[in-house]
PDB file of C-alpha atoms in Angstrom:
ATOM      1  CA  UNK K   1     161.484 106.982  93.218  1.00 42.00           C
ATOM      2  CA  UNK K   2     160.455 108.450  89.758  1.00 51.00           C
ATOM      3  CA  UNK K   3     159.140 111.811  89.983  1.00 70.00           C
ATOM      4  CA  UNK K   4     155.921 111.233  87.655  1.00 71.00           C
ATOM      5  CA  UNK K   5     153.784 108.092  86.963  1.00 80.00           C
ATOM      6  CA  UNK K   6     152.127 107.665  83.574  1.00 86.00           C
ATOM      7  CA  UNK K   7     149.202 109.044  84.776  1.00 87.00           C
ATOM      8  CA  UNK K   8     150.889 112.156  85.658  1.00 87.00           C
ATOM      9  CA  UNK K   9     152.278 112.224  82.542  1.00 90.00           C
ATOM     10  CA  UNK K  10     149.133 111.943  80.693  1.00 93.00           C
ATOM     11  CA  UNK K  11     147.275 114.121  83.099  1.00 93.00           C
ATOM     12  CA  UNK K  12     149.593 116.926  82.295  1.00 94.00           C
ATOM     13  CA  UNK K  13     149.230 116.341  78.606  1.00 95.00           C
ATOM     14  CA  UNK K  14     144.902 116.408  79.104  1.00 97.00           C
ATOM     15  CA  UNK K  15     145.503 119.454  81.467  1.00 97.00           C
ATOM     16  CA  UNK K  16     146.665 121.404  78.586  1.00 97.00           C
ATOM     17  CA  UNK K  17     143.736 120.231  76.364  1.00 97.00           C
ATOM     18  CA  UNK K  18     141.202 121.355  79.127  1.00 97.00           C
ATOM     19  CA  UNK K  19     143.442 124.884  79.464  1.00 97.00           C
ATOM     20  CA  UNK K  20     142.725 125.588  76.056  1.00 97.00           C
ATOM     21  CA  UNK K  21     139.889 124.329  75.180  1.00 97.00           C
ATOM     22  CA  UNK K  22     137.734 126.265  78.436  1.00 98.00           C
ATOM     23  CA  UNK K  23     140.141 129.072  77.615  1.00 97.00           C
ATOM     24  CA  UNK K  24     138.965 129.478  74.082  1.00 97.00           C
ATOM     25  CA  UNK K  25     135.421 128.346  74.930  1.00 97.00           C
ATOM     26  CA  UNK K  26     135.240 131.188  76.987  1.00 97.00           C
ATOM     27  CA  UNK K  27     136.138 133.852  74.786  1.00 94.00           C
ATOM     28  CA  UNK K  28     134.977 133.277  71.754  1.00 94.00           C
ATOM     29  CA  UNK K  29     131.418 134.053  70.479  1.00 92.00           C
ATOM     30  CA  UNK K  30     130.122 131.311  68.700  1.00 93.00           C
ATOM     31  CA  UNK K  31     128.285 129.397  71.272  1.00 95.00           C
ATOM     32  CA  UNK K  32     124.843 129.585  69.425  1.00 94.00           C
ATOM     33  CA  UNK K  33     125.271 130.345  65.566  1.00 93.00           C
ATOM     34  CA  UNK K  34     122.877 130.811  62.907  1.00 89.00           C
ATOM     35  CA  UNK K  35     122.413 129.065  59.610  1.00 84.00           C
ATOM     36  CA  UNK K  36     124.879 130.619  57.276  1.00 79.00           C
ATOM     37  CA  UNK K  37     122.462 129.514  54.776  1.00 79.00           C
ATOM     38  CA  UNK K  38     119.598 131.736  55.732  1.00 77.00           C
ATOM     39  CA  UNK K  39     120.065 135.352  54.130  1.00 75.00           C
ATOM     40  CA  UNK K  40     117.195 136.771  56.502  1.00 75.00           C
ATOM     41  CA  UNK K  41     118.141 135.705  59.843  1.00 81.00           C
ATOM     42  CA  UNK K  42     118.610 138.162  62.694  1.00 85.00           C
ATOM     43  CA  UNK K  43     121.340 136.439  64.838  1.00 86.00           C
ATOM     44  CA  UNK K  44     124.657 136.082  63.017  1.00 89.00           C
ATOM     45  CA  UNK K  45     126.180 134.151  66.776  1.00 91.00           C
ATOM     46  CA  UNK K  46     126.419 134.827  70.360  1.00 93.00           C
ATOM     47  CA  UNK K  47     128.909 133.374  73.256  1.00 94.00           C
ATOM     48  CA  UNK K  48     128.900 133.899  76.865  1.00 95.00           C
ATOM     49  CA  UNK K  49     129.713 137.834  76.733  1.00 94.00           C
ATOM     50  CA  UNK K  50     128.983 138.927  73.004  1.00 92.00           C
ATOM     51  CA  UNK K  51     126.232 138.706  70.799  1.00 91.00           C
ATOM     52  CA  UNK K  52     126.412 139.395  66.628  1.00 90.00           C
ATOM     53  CA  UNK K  53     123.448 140.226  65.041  1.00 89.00           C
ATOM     54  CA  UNK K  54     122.002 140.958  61.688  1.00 86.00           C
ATOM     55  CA  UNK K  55     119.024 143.085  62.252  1.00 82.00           C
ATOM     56  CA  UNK K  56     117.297 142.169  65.472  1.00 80.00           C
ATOM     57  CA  UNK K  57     114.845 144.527  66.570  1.00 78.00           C
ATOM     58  CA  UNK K  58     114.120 145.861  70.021  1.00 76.00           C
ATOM     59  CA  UNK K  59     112.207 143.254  71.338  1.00 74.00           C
ATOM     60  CA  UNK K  60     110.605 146.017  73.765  1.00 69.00           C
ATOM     61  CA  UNK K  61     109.703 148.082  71.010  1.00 71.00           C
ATOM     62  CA  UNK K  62     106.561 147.081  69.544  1.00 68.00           C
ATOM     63  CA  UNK K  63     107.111 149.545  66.389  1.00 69.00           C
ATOM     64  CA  UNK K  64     110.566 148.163  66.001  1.00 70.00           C
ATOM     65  CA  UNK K  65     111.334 151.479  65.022  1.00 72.00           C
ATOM     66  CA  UNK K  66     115.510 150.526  66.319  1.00 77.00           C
ATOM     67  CA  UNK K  67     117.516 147.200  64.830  1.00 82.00           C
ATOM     68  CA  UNK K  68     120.639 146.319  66.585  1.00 83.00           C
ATOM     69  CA  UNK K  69     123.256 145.246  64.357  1.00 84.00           C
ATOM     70  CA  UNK K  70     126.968 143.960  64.680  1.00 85.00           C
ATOM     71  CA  UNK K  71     128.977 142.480  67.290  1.00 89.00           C
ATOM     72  CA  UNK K  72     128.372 144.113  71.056  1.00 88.00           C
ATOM     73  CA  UNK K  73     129.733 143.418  74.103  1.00 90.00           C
ATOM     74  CA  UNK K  74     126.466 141.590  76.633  1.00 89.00           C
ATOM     75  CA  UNK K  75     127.381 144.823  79.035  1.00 89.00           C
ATOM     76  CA  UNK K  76     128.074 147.675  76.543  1.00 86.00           C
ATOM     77  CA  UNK K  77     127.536 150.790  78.084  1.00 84.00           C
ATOM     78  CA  UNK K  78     127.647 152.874  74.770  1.00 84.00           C
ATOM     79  CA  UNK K  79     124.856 151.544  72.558  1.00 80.00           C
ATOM     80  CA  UNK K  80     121.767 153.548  72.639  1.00 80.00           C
ATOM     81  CA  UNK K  81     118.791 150.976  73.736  1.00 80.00           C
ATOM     82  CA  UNK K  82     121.275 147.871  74.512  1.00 82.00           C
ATOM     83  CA  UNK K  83     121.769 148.310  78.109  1.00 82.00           C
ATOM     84  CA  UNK K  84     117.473 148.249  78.609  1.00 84.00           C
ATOM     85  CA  UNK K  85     117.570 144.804  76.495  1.00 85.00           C
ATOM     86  CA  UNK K  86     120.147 143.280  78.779  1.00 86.00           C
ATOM     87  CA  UNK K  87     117.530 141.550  80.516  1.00 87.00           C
ATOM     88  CA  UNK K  88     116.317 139.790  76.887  1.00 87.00           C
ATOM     89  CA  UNK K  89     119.844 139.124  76.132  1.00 88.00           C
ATOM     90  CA  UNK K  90     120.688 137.940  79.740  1.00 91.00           C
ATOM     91  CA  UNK K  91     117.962 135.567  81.072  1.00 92.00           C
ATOM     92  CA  UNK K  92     118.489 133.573  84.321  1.00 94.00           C
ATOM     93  CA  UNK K  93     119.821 130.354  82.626  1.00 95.00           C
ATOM     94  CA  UNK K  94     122.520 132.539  80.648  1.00 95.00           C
ATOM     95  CA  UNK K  95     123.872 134.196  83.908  1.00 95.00           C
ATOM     96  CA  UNK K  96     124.264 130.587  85.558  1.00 97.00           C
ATOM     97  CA  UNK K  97     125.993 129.878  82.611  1.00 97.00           C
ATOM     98  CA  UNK K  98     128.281 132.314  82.930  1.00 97.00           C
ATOM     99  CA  UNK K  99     128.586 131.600  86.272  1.00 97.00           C
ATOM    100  CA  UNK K 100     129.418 127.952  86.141  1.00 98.00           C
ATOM    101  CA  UNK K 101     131.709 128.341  83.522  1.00 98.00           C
ATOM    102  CA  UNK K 102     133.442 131.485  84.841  1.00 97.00           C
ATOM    103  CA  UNK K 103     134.107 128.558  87.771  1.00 98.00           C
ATOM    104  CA  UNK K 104     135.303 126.579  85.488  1.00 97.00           C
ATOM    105  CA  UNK K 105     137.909 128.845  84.273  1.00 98.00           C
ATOM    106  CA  UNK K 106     139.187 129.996  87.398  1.00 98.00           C
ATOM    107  CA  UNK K 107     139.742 126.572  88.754  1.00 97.00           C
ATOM    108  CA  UNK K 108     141.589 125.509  85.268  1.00 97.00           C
ATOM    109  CA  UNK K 109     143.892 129.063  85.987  1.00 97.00           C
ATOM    110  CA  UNK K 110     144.598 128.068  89.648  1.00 97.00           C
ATOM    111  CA  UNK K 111     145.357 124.188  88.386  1.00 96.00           C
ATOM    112  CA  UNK K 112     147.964 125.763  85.919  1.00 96.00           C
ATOM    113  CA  UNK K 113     149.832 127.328  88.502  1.00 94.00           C
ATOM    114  CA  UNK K 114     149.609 123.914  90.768  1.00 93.00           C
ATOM    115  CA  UNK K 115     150.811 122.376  87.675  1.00 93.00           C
ATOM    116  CA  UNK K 116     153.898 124.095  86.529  1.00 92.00           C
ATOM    117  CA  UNK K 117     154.696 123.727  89.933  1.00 89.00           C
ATOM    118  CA  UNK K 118     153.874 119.796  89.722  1.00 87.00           C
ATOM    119  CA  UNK K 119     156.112 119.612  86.501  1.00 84.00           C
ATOM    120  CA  UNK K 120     159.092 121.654  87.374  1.00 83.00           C
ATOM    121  CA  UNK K 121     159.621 122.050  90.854  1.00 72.00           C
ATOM    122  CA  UNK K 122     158.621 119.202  93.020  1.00 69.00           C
ATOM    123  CA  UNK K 123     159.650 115.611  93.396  1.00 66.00           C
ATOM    124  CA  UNK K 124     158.666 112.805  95.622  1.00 60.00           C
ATOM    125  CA  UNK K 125     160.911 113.597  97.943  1.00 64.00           C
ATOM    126  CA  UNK K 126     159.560 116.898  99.450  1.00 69.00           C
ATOM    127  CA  UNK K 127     156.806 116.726 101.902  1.00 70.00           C
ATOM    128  CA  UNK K 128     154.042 118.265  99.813  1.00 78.00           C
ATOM    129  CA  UNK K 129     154.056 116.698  96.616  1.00 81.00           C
ATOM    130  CA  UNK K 130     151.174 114.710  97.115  1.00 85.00           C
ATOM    131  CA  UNK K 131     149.450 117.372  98.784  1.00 89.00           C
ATOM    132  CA  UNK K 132     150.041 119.261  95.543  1.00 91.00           C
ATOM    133  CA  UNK K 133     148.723 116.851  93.007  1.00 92.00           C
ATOM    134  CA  UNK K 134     145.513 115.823  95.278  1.00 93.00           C
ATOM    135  CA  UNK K 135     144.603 119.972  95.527  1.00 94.00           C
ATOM    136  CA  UNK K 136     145.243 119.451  91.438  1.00 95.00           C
ATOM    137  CA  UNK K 137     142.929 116.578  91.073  1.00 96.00           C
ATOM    138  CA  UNK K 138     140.378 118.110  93.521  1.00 97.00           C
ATOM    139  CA  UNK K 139     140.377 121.520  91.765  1.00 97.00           C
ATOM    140  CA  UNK K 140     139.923 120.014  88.562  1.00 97.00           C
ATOM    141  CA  UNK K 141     137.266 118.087  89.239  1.00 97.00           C
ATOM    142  CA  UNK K 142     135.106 121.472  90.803  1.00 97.00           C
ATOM    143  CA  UNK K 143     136.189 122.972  87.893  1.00 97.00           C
ATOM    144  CA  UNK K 144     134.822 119.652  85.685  1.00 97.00           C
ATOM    145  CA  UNK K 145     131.396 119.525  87.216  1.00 98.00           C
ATOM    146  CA  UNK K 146     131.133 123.454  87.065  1.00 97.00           C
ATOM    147  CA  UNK K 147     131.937 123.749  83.229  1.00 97.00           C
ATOM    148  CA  UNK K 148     129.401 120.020  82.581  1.00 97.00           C
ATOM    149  CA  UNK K 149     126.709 122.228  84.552  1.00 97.00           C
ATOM    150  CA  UNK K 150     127.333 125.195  82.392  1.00 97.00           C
ATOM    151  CA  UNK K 151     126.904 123.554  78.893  1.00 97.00           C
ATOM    152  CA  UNK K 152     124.107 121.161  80.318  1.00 97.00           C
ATOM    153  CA  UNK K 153     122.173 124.383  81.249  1.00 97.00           C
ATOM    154  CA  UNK K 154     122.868 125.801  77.901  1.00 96.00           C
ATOM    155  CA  UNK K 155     122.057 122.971  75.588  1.00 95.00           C
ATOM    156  CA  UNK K 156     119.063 122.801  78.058  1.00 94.00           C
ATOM    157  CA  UNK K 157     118.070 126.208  77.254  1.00 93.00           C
ATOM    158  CA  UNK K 158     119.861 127.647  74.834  1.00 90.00           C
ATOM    159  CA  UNK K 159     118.259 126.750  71.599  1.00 89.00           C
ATOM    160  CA  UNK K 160     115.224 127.086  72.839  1.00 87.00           C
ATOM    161  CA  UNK K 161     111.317 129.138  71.641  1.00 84.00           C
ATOM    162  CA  UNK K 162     111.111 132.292  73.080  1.00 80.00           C
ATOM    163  CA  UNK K 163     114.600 133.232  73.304  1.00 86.00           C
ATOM    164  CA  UNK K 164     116.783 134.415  70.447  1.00 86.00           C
ATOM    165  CA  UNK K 165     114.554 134.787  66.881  1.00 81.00           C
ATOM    166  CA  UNK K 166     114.890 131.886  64.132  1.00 80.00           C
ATOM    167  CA  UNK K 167     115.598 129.715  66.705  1.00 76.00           C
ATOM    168  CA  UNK K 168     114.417 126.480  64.341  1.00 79.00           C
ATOM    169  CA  UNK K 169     117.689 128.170  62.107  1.00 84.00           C
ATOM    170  CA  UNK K 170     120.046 128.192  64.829  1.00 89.00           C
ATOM    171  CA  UNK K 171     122.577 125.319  65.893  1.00 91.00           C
ATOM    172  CA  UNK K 172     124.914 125.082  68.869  1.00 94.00           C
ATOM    173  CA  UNK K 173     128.579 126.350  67.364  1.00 94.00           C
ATOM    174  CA  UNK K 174     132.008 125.469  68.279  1.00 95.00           C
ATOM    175  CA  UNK K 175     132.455 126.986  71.042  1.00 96.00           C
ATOM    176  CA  UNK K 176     129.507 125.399  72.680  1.00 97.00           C
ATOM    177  CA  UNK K 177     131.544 122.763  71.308  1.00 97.00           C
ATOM    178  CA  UNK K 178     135.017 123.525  72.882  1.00 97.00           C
ATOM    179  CA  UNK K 179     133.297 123.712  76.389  1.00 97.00           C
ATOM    180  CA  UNK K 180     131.980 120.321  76.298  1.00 97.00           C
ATOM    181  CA  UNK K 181     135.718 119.266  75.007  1.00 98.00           C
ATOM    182  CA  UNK K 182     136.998 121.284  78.132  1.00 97.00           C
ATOM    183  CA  UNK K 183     134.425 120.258  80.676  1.00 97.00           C
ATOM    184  CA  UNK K 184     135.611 116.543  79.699  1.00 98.00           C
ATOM    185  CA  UNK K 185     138.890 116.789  79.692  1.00 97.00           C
ATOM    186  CA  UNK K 186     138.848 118.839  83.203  1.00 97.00           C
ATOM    187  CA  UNK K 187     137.388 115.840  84.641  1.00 97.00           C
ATOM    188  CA  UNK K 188     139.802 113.177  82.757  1.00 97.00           C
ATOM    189  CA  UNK K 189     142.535 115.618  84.447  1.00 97.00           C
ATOM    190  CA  UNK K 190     141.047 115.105  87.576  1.00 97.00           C
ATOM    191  CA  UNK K 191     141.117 111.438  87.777  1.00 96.00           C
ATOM    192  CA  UNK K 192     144.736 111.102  86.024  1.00 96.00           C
ATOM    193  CA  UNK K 193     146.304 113.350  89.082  1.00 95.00           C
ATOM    194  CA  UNK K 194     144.099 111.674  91.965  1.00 95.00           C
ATOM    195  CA  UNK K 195     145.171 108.243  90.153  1.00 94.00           C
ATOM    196  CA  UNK K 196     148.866 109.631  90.084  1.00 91.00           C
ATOM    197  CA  UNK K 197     148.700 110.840  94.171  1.00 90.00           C
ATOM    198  CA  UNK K 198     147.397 107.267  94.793  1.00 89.00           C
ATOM    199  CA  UNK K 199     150.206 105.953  93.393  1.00 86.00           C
ATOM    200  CA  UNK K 200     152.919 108.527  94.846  1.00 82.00           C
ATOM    201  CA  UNK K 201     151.350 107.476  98.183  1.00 79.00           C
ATOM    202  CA  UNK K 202     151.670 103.743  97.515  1.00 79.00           C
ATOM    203  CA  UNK K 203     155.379 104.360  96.480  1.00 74.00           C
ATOM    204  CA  UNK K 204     156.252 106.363  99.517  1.00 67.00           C
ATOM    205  CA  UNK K 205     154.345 103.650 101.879  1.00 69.00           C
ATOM    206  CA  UNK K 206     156.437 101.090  99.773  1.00 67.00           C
ATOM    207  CA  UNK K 207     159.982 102.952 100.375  1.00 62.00           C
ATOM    208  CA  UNK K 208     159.021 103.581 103.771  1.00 62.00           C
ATOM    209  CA  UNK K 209     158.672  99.665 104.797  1.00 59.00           C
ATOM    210  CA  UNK K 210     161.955  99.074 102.899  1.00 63.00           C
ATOM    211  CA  UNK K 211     163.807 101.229 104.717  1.00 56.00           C
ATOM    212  CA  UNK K 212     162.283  99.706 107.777  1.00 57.00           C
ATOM    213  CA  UNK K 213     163.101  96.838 106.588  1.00 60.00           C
ATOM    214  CA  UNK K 214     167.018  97.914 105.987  1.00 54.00           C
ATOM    215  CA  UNK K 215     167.044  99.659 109.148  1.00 55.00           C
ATOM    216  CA  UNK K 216     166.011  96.491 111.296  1.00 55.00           C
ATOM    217  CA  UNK K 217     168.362  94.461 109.042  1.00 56.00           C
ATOM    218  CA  UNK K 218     171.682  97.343 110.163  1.00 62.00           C
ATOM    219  CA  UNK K 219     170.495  96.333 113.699  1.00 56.00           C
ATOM    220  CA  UNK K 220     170.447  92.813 113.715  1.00 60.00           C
ATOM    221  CA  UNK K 221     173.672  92.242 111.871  1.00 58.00           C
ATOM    222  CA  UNK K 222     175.051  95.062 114.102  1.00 54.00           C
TER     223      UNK K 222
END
């Protein structure tokens, strides 16, 4: 029996798109950018757990007598003011975000361990190999619909009146990009590795039957 398929070939090779794209997508903060082009906008870009701004002013000070500018952490304790506009900065549709796509991540990190194990350890003869790429193809799939809820709920909301200033200015960036790219491919992976324990199972049903076969054959010559 060969130890991969092609579609456990390929579904490695799309597993390490997905890694890097969610990991990236996660990190970086340039899920909602503003137009370069604008000198006088007050949001330079934001991701899931930083913001960059220009000049935007306390939204709950009606003198906007304090500007926050530069790059912050969402939960930075050390800014005077910041921590009292978390709520502004964090609104319910941003925390699922976060939440989905944290998900997301965690199921890609759990995959990669599966994974290496998948590619360098295990063969088709060991009990648990297609145990190993199902839980793959399973994990990947929660991890899939998790990051496609995440983005969905972002470009739902994101971009949207009422939330970050010059929003008309403002344009989803590439790392709202690289999350889409990552939510995909997470659910490509999925299907390659269920595909691929389909097709272990069929070859192990198939040696099975001709070993049967051989076995009844020993006897009857016997």
């Amino acid at each position: 029996m060969r130890k991969r398929s092609l579609a456990g070939n390929c579904g490695i090779i799309v597993f390490l798109i997905a890694l890097v794209t969610v990991a990236l997508a996660f990190g970086t903060p340039s899920w909602l950018v503003s137009d370069y082009r604008i000198r006088g906008a007050k949001l330079d870009r934001l991701g899931l757990w930083s913001h960059c701004f220009r000049s935007l002013a306390d939204p709950l000070d009606q003198y906007q007598r304090r500007f926050f500018v530069g790059c912050r952490w969402v939960y930075d304790p050390f800014t005077t003011g910041y921590d009292k506009i978390r709520g502004y900065l964090l609104p319910g549709f941003m925390i699922a975000t976060q939440l989905f796509f944290t998900l997301c991540l965690i199921g890609v990190m759990v995959s990669t361990v599966l994974v290496i194990i998948f590619f360098l350890c295990c063969g088709p003869t060991q009990n648990r190999f297609v145990m190993i790429i199902k839980s793959i193809g399973y994990i990947m799939l929660a991890a899939g619909l998790s990051g496609g809820l995440a983005v969905i709920i972002f470009a739902c909301f994101g971009n949207t009146d009422g939330w970050m200033p010059d929003h008309a200015n403002n344009y989803f960036g590439w790392s709202f990009a690289l999350g889409v790219v990552g939510s995909v491919a997470c659910l490509v992976t999925a299907a390659l590795f269920l595909t691929e324990a389909n097709i272990q199972m069929k070859k192990r049903k198939r040696l099975k039957e001709s070993q049967a076969r051989f076995e009844l054959e020993t006897e009857t010559k016997a």
